[in-house]
Amino acid sequence: MVRPNQYHIVVEPKLEAIKNLRKQGLSLTNIAQKLDLKLGQLTYYRKSFPDLDDALNTPPDEVKQIERSAYFNRQKNYNSLRSFIRTQSTSEERQEYFRLILEKADQTEVRRFKAMISDFEKQRNA
């Protein structure tokens, strides 16, 4: 009885995820880490399995288009949120936004925010 190839068990079920991650512009190393695969598996099987090679070869134009679109959407959402916070948000909403920002911040950012608040208070009191 022939033992099934590890490609069909380990890699093949993840082909769609590989395509999607590649379209997002992730490197092979990042894709392997994200999907709990070994980089060596991807590079080895890529030579023997055309469907894996196709999944890993996202056309550069498509990647650039996706990046441009993501950048545009990010800018649009940022500007919209910024405008909302400045003109329409309540004190409670601003407090919630600030809490969310602090949740994601590392200690360096927190120190920088504290310095910004201190500078702002000095300017306001001057």
PDB file of C-alpha atoms in Angstrom:
ATOM      1  CA  MET A   1       0.000   0.000   0.000  1.00  0.00           C
ATOM      2  CA  VAL A   2       1.357   3.422  -0.979  1.00  0.00           C
ATOM      3  CA  ARG A   3       1.786   5.952   1.777  1.00  0.00           C
ATOM      4  CA  PRO A   4       0.032   9.254   0.919  1.00  0.00           C
ATOM      5  CA  ASN A   5       2.317  12.155   0.134  1.00  0.00           C
ATOM      6  CA  GLN A   6       2.523  14.705   2.935  1.00  0.00           C
ATOM      7  CA  TYR A   7       1.689  17.436   0.417  1.00  0.00           C
ATOM      8  CA  HIS A   8      -1.864  16.122   0.035  1.00  0.00           C
ATOM      9  CA  ILE A   9      -2.332  15.922   3.796  1.00  0.00           C
ATOM     10  CA  VAL A  10      -0.545  19.037   5.024  1.00  0.00           C
ATOM     11  CA  VAL A  11      -0.300  21.622   2.235  1.00  0.00           C
ATOM     12  CA  GLU A  12      -3.096  20.973  -0.263  1.00  0.00           C
ATOM     13  CA  PRO A  13      -5.959  21.691   2.190  1.00  0.00           C
ATOM     14  CA  LYS A  14      -4.428  25.137   2.774  1.00  0.00           C
ATOM     15  CA  LEU A  15      -4.104  26.199  -0.885  1.00  0.00           C
ATOM     16  CA  GLU A  16      -6.905  28.784  -0.744  1.00  0.00           C
ATOM     17  CA  ALA A  17      -5.449  30.316   2.409  1.00  0.00           C
ATOM     18  CA  ILE A  18      -2.023  30.405   0.737  1.00  0.00           C
ATOM     19  CA  LYS A  19      -3.491  32.223  -2.289  1.00  0.00           C
ATOM     20  CA  ASN A  20      -5.239  34.763  -0.087  1.00  0.00           C
ATOM     21  CA  LEU A  21      -2.178  35.443   2.041  1.00  0.00           C
ATOM     22  CA  ARG A  22       0.000  35.785  -1.046  1.00  0.00           C
ATOM     23  CA  LYS A  23      -2.461  38.293  -2.514  1.00  0.00           C
ATOM     24  CA  GLN A  24      -2.085  40.298   0.674  1.00  0.00           C
ATOM     25  CA  GLY A  25       1.615  40.526  -0.133  1.00  0.00           C
ATOM     26  CA  LEU A  26       2.932  38.215   2.577  1.00  0.00           C
ATOM     27  CA  SER A  27       6.278  36.554   2.035  1.00  0.00           C
ATOM     28  CA  LEU A  28       6.677  32.786   1.874  1.00  0.00           C
ATOM     29  CA  THR A  29       8.230  32.826   5.343  1.00  0.00           C
ATOM     30  CA  ASN A  30       5.231  34.700   6.791  1.00  0.00           C
ATOM     31  CA  ILE A  31       2.765  32.416   5.017  1.00  0.00           C
ATOM     32  CA  ALA A  32       4.525  29.335   6.377  1.00  0.00           C
ATOM     33  CA  GLN A  33       4.453  30.751   9.929  1.00  0.00           C
ATOM     34  CA  LYS A  34       0.827  31.827   9.706  1.00  0.00           C
ATOM     35  CA  LEU A  35      -0.359  28.439   8.426  1.00  0.00           C
ATOM     36  CA  ASP A  36       1.911  26.393  10.694  1.00  0.00           C
ATOM     37  CA  LEU A  37       3.905  24.998   7.774  1.00  0.00           C
ATOM     38  CA  LYS A  38       7.624  24.714   7.247  1.00  0.00           C
ATOM     39  CA  LEU A  39       9.213  27.016   4.695  1.00  0.00           C
ATOM     40  CA  GLY A  40      11.116  24.004   3.374  1.00  0.00           C
ATOM     41  CA  GLN A  41       7.822  22.212   2.695  1.00  0.00           C
ATOM     42  CA  LEU A  42       6.560  25.085   0.570  1.00  0.00           C
ATOM     43  CA  THR A  43       9.743  25.452  -1.439  1.00  0.00           C
ATOM     44  CA  TYR A  44      10.190  21.690  -1.903  1.00  0.00           C
ATOM     45  CA  TYR A  45       6.586  20.943  -2.912  1.00  0.00           C
ATOM     46  CA  ARG A  46       6.428  24.028  -5.101  1.00  0.00           C
ATOM     47  CA  LYS A  47       8.731  22.319  -7.610  1.00  0.00           C
ATOM     48  CA  SER A  48       6.537  19.212  -7.879  1.00  0.00           C
ATOM     49  CA  PHE A  49       2.997  20.575  -7.554  1.00  0.00           C
ATOM     50  CA  PRO A  50       1.915  23.223 -10.078  1.00  0.00           C
ATOM     51  CA  ASP A  51      -1.169  24.184  -8.065  1.00  0.00           C
ATOM     52  CA  LEU A  52       1.042  25.234  -5.150  1.00  0.00           C
ATOM     53  CA  ASP A  53       3.364  27.091  -7.502  1.00  0.00           C
ATOM     54  CA  ASP A  54       0.348  28.943  -8.953  1.00  0.00           C
ATOM     55  CA  ALA A  55      -0.889  29.819  -5.469  1.00  0.00           C
ATOM     56  CA  LEU A  56       2.499  31.247  -4.538  1.00  0.00           C
ATOM     57  CA  ASN A  57       2.884  33.210  -7.785  1.00  0.00           C
ATOM     58  CA  THR A  58       0.418  36.054  -7.388  1.00  0.00           C
ATOM     59  CA  PRO A  59       0.777  38.391 -10.365  1.00  0.00           C
ATOM     60  CA  PRO A  60       2.696  41.528  -9.305  1.00  0.00           C
ATOM     61  CA  ASP A  61       0.089  43.826 -10.881  1.00  0.00           C
ATOM     62  CA  GLU A  62      -2.645  42.256  -8.780  1.00  0.00           C
ATOM     63  CA  VAL A  63      -0.572  42.693  -5.611  1.00  0.00           C
ATOM     64  CA  LYS A  64       0.086  46.358  -6.468  1.00  0.00           C
ATOM     65  CA  GLN A  65      -3.622  46.953  -7.126  1.00  0.00           C
ATOM     66  CA  ILE A  66      -4.566  45.359  -3.807  1.00  0.00           C
ATOM     67  CA  GLU A  67      -1.974  47.483  -1.982  1.00  0.00           C
ATOM     68  CA  ARG A  68      -3.196  50.680  -3.657  1.00  0.00           C
ATOM     69  CA  SER A  69      -6.792  49.852  -2.850  1.00  0.00           C
ATOM     70  CA  ALA A  70      -5.965  49.062   0.783  1.00  0.00           C
ATOM     71  CA  TYR A  71      -4.020  52.326   1.112  1.00  0.00           C
ATOM     72  CA  PHE A  72      -6.883  54.344  -0.404  1.00  0.00           C
ATOM     73  CA  ASN A  73      -9.464  52.720   1.893  1.00  0.00           C
ATOM     74  CA  ARG A  74      -7.260  53.250   4.914  1.00  0.00           C
ATOM     75  CA  GLN A  75      -6.836  56.953   4.109  1.00  0.00           C
ATOM     76  CA  LYS A  76     -10.554  57.394   3.438  1.00  0.00           C
ATOM     77  CA  ASN A  77     -11.511  55.711   6.721  1.00  0.00           C
ATOM     78  CA  TYR A  78      -8.848  57.610   8.661  1.00  0.00           C
ATOM     79  CA  ASN A  79     -10.017  60.978   7.332  1.00  0.00           C
ATOM     80  CA  SER A  80     -13.656  60.127   7.981  1.00  0.00           C
ATOM     81  CA  LEU A  81     -12.994  59.016  11.562  1.00  0.00           C
ATOM     82  CA  ARG A  82     -10.770  62.016  12.209  1.00  0.00           C
ATOM     83  CA  SER A  83     -13.493  64.377  10.999  1.00  0.00           C
ATOM     84  CA  PHE A  84     -16.123  62.608  13.107  1.00  0.00           C
ATOM     85  CA  ILE A  85     -13.992  62.773  16.259  1.00  0.00           C
ATOM     86  CA  ARG A  86     -13.310  66.485  15.751  1.00  0.00           C
ATOM     87  CA  THR A  87     -16.824  67.603  14.908  1.00  0.00           C
ATOM     88  CA  GLN A  88     -19.462  65.175  16.166  1.00  0.00           C
ATOM     89  CA  SER A  89     -18.198  62.756  18.813  1.00  0.00           C
ATOM     90  CA  THR A  90     -19.274  63.068  22.410  1.00  0.00           C
ATOM     91  CA  SER A  91     -16.884  63.128  25.346  1.00  0.00           C
ATOM     92  CA  GLU A  92     -17.730  59.491  26.102  1.00  0.00           C
ATOM     93  CA  GLU A  93     -17.003  58.454  22.511  1.00  0.00           C
ATOM     94  CA  ARG A  94     -13.637  60.240  22.542  1.00  0.00           C
ATOM     95  CA  GLN A  95     -12.818  58.525  25.815  1.00  0.00           C
ATOM     96  CA  GLU A  96     -13.678  55.147  24.264  1.00  0.00           C
ATOM     97  CA  TYR A  97     -11.481  55.861  21.203  1.00  0.00           C
ATOM     98  CA  PHE A  98      -8.619  56.829  23.485  1.00  0.00           C
ATOM     99  CA  ARG A  99      -9.085  53.658  25.544  1.00  0.00           C
ATOM    100  CA  LEU A 100      -8.979  51.560  22.358  1.00  0.00           C
ATOM    101  CA  ILE A 101      -5.793  53.309  21.253  1.00  0.00           C
ATOM    102  CA  LEU A 102      -4.139  52.688  24.619  1.00  0.00           C
ATOM    103  CA  GLU A 103      -5.178  49.026  24.484  1.00  0.00           C
ATOM    104  CA  LYS A 104      -3.063  48.548  21.342  1.00  0.00           C
ATOM    105  CA  ALA A 105      -0.173  50.786  22.424  1.00  0.00           C
ATOM    106  CA  ASP A 106       3.149  49.514  23.710  1.00  0.00           C
ATOM    107  CA  GLN A 107       5.015  51.230  26.557  1.00  0.00           C
ATOM    108  CA  THR A 108       6.982  53.497  24.196  1.00  0.00           C
ATOM    109  CA  GLU A 109       3.760  54.780  22.662  1.00  0.00           C
ATOM    110  CA  VAL A 110       2.191  55.292  26.102  1.00  0.00           C
ATOM    111  CA  ARG A 111       5.179  57.416  27.164  1.00  0.00           C
ATOM    112  CA  ARG A 112       4.881  59.407  23.946  1.00  0.00           C
ATOM    113  CA  PHE A 113       1.143  59.942  24.538  1.00  0.00           C
ATOM    114  CA  LYS A 114       1.804  61.116  28.093  1.00  0.00           C
ATOM    115  CA  ALA A 115       4.363  63.618  26.783  1.00  0.00           C
ATOM    116  CA  MET A 116       1.865  64.840  24.167  1.00  0.00           C
ATOM    117  CA  ILE A 117      -0.811  65.316  26.845  1.00  0.00           C
ATOM    118  CA  SER A 118       1.646  67.170  29.052  1.00  0.00           C
ATOM    119  CA  ASP A 119       2.682  69.459  26.178  1.00  0.00           C
ATOM    120  CA  PHE A 120      -0.964  70.060  25.283  1.00  0.00           C
ATOM    121  CA  GLU A 121      -1.813  71.000  28.877  1.00  0.00           C
ATOM    122  CA  LYS A 122       1.133  73.408  29.016  1.00  0.00           C
ATOM    123  CA  GLN A 123      -0.009  75.091  25.791  1.00  0.00           C
ATOM    124  CA  ARG A 124      -3.597  75.269  26.997  1.00  0.00           C
ATOM    125  CA  ASN A 125      -2.566  76.872  30.311  1.00  0.00           C
ATOM    126  CA  ALA A 126      -0.210  79.375  28.673  1.00  0.00           C
TER     127      ALA A 126
END
